[in-house]
Amino acid sequence: AFIYSPWSVVLVVVGLLALGGFIWLLRYRRGSRIAQFFLHIWDGMMSIRYMPHRGRFLLLTLLIWIGYFCYFYFALFAFEATRDLPLSVASIAFAMSSMSVIVPVQAGMGAWHAAVIITFTTFGMAVQPAKDFALIVHTAQTLWITLVGLIAIIALPIINRHYTRRRTAPAASVR
């Protein structure tokens, strides 16, 4: 059940304003740098159509996001305050935290925490348990990603030691 909080009104209003601003920007200000930025992102996403092995790429992308969601969801069971949250609240908190990563700060520091804390408090959780969850889960995620990244940096040259790069001939210039 939805529990009213002042943050819920703020989130809905900000979301609607952002959506309206985004639509206005793309419709009436196509030449602006911001509109061009989003149009370039859209072009990049549409380039997947021409990608070799796009089915494998999309499957692996989906599996990564499922794993990321499961990590977030199972972490809820480690905390007394979040243990009984419904899947819907977990999904909203996950979506908000995922969107917060686009804020240009290193590793989502602060933005990720704020998204999770605001989402949880919107649904009636006390502030301190929401802060505890955000700090511990984000720290564990960051440490895990760092550890796996370091292992990959060490392992990839070993795994690819027999790999030789093939150079393709430059494309003929059109006159």
Short mmCIF file of C-alpha atoms in Angstrom, two decimals:
data_model
loop_
_atom_site.label_atom_id
_atom_site.label_comp_id
_atom_site.label_asym_id
_atom_site.label_seq_id
_atom_site.Cartn_x
_atom_site.Cartn_y
_atom_site.Cartn_z
CA ALA A 1 0.00 0.00 0.00
CA PHE A 2 1.17 3.49 -0.80
CA ILE A 3 2.06 5.52 2.25
CA TYR A 4 1.75 9.26 1.72
CA SER A 5 4.75 11.43 2.34
CA PRO A 6 5.63 14.94 1.18
CA TRP A 7 8.35 13.41 -1.00
CA SER A 8 5.78 11.53 -3.08
CA VAL A 9 4.24 14.81 -4.25
CA VAL A 10 7.68 16.25 -4.97
CA LEU A 11 8.74 13.16 -6.95
CA VAL A 12 5.56 13.18 -9.06
CA VAL A 13 5.78 16.92 -9.78
CA VAL A 14 9.50 16.80 -10.61
CA GLY A 15 8.97 13.76 -12.81
CA LEU A 16 6.12 15.39 -14.73
CA LEU A 17 8.07 18.63 -15.14
CA ALA A 18 11.13 16.74 -16.37
CA LEU A 19 9.04 14.76 -18.86
CA GLY A 20 7.31 17.92 -20.09
CA GLY A 21 10.62 19.76 -20.40
CA PHE A 22 12.17 16.86 -22.27
CA ILE A 23 9.27 16.69 -24.75
CA TRP A 24 9.35 20.48 -25.25
CA LEU A 25 13.11 20.42 -25.74
CA LEU A 26 12.99 17.75 -28.43
CA ARG A 27 9.97 19.27 -30.16
CA TYR A 28 10.77 22.99 -30.20
CA ARG A 29 14.51 23.25 -29.58
CA ARG A 30 15.92 20.50 -31.79
CA GLY A 31 19.02 22.58 -32.57
CA SER A 32 20.01 23.10 -28.93
CA ARG A 33 23.05 21.32 -27.55
CA ILE A 34 20.97 19.51 -24.94
CA ALA A 35 18.48 18.26 -27.53
CA GLN A 36 21.36 17.18 -29.76
CA PHE A 37 22.90 15.31 -26.81
CA PHE A 38 19.71 13.28 -26.30
CA LEU A 39 19.28 12.74 -30.03
CA HIS A 40 22.84 11.38 -30.21
CA ILE A 41 22.05 9.01 -27.34
CA TRP A 42 18.97 7.85 -29.25
CA ASP A 43 21.05 7.34 -32.41
CA GLY A 44 23.54 5.32 -30.39
CA MET A 45 20.80 3.10 -29.00
CA MET A 46 19.36 2.59 -32.47
CA SER A 47 22.78 1.56 -33.80
CA ILE A 48 22.23 -1.77 -32.06
CA ARG A 49 20.16 -2.72 -35.14
CA TYR A 50 23.37 -2.88 -37.20
CA MET A 51 25.53 -4.60 -34.60
CA PRO A 52 26.83 -8.10 -35.32
CA HIS A 53 25.67 -10.60 -32.67
CA ARG A 54 23.08 -8.13 -31.39
CA GLY A 55 20.97 -10.96 -29.96
CA ARG A 56 23.86 -12.07 -27.76
CA PHE A 57 24.59 -8.46 -26.81
CA LEU A 58 20.96 -7.84 -25.79
CA LEU A 59 20.78 -11.14 -23.87
CA LEU A 60 23.97 -10.42 -21.93
CA THR A 61 22.80 -6.86 -21.24
CA LEU A 62 19.49 -8.20 -19.90
CA LEU A 63 21.30 -10.76 -17.74
CA ILE A 64 23.59 -8.07 -16.31
CA TRP A 65 20.57 -5.95 -15.34
CA ILE A 66 18.76 -8.95 -13.86
CA GLY A 67 21.86 -9.72 -11.79
CA TYR A 68 22.12 -6.11 -10.69
CA PHE A 69 18.45 -6.08 -9.66
CA CYS A 70 18.83 -9.39 -7.77
CA TYR A 71 21.82 -8.00 -5.89
CA PHE A 72 19.78 -4.95 -4.89
CA TYR A 73 16.69 -6.99 -4.02
CA PHE A 74 18.48 -9.66 -1.97
CA ALA A 75 20.35 -6.95 -0.06
CA LEU A 76 16.96 -5.79 1.25
CA PHE A 77 16.71 -8.99 3.29
CA ALA A 78 19.91 -8.18 5.19
CA PHE A 79 18.34 -5.18 6.94
CA GLU A 80 15.50 -5.28 9.46
CA ALA A 81 13.89 -2.10 8.10
CA THR A 82 13.87 -3.25 4.47
CA ARG A 83 13.20 -6.94 4.96
CA ASP A 84 9.42 -6.65 4.49
CA LEU A 85 9.36 -4.15 1.64
CA PRO A 86 7.25 -5.34 -1.29
CA LEU A 87 8.77 -6.10 -4.68
CA SER A 88 7.10 -2.98 -6.11
CA VAL A 89 8.95 -0.66 -3.72
CA ALA A 90 12.21 -2.51 -4.37
CA SER A 91 11.66 -2.11 -8.12
CA ILE A 92 11.00 1.62 -7.80
CA ALA A 93 14.05 2.11 -5.58
CA PHE A 94 16.16 0.11 -8.04
CA ALA A 95 14.90 2.15 -11.00
CA MET A 96 15.52 5.44 -9.21
CA SER A 97 19.01 4.37 -8.13
CA SER A 98 19.82 3.23 -11.67
CA MET A 99 18.72 6.55 -13.13
CA SER A 100 20.74 8.45 -10.53
CA VAL A 101 23.95 6.99 -11.94
CA ILE A 102 23.68 9.31 -14.97
CA VAL A 103 24.45 12.24 -12.66
CA PRO A 104 28.07 13.13 -13.49
CA VAL A 105 29.72 12.14 -10.20
CA GLN A 106 32.17 9.32 -9.60
CA ALA A 107 30.44 5.97 -9.02
CA GLY A 108 27.11 7.68 -8.32
CA MET A 109 28.38 8.92 -4.97
CA GLY A 110 25.65 10.86 -3.25
CA ALA A 111 23.18 10.73 -6.12
CA TRP A 112 22.67 6.97 -5.73
CA HIS A 113 22.29 7.34 -1.99
CA ALA A 114 19.84 10.22 -2.34
CA ALA A 115 17.70 8.31 -4.84
CA VAL A 116 17.46 5.27 -2.56
CA ILE A 117 16.86 7.30 0.61
CA ILE A 118 14.18 9.49 -0.99
CA THR A 119 12.43 6.47 -2.50
CA PHE A 120 12.39 4.52 0.76
CA THR A 121 11.26 7.49 2.84
CA THR A 122 8.56 8.22 0.27
CA PHE A 123 7.13 4.82 1.05
CA GLY A 124 7.19 5.41 4.81
CA MET A 125 10.58 4.18 5.96
CA ALA A 126 12.44 6.14 8.62
CA VAL A 127 15.38 8.18 7.35
CA GLN A 128 18.19 6.52 9.33
CA PRO A 129 17.53 2.92 8.17
CA ALA A 130 17.25 4.20 4.59
CA LYS A 131 20.62 5.96 4.97
CA ASP A 132 22.18 2.83 6.46
CA PHE A 133 20.92 0.67 3.59
CA ALA A 134 22.13 3.14 0.95
CA LEU A 135 25.59 3.53 2.47
CA ILE A 136 26.26 -0.16 3.07
CA VAL A 137 24.82 -1.48 -0.20
CA HIS A 138 26.50 1.17 -2.35
CA THR A 139 29.83 0.59 -0.60
CA ALA A 140 29.55 -3.18 -1.07
CA GLN A 141 28.65 -2.73 -4.76
CA THR A 142 31.53 -0.36 -5.36
CA LEU A 143 34.02 -2.67 -3.64
CA TRP A 144 32.71 -5.69 -5.57
CA ILE A 145 32.93 -3.89 -8.93
CA THR A 146 36.45 -2.71 -8.07
CA LEU A 147 37.57 -6.21 -7.08
CA VAL A 148 36.09 -7.87 -10.18
CA GLY A 149 37.56 -5.11 -12.37
CA LEU A 150 41.04 -5.66 -10.92
CA ILE A 151 40.73 -9.41 -11.46
CA ALA A 152 39.66 -8.78 -15.07
CA ILE A 153 42.59 -6.42 -15.66
CA ILE A 154 44.95 -9.15 -14.48
CA ALA A 155 43.15 -12.06 -16.20
CA LEU A 156 42.47 -10.61 -19.65
CA PRO A 157 46.11 -10.44 -20.83
CA ILE A 158 46.57 -14.02 -19.66
CA ILE A 159 43.40 -15.24 -21.36
CA ASN A 160 44.15 -13.32 -24.56
CA ARG A 161 47.89 -14.05 -24.76
CA HIS A 162 47.49 -15.79 -28.15
CA TYR A 163 45.22 -13.13 -29.62
CA THR A 164 46.53 -11.25 -32.61
CA ARG A 165 44.81 -8.14 -33.81
CA ARG A 166 43.78 -8.17 -37.43
CA ARG A 167 44.10 -4.92 -39.25
CA THR A 168 41.65 -4.20 -42.04
CA ALA A 169 42.60 -2.23 -45.10
CA PRO A 170 41.44 1.37 -44.98
CA ALA A 171 38.29 2.06 -46.94
CA ALA A 172 38.82 3.42 -50.44
CA SER A 173 38.16 7.11 -50.62
CA VAL A 174 35.21 8.20 -52.70
CA ARG A 175 35.95 10.90 -55.28
#
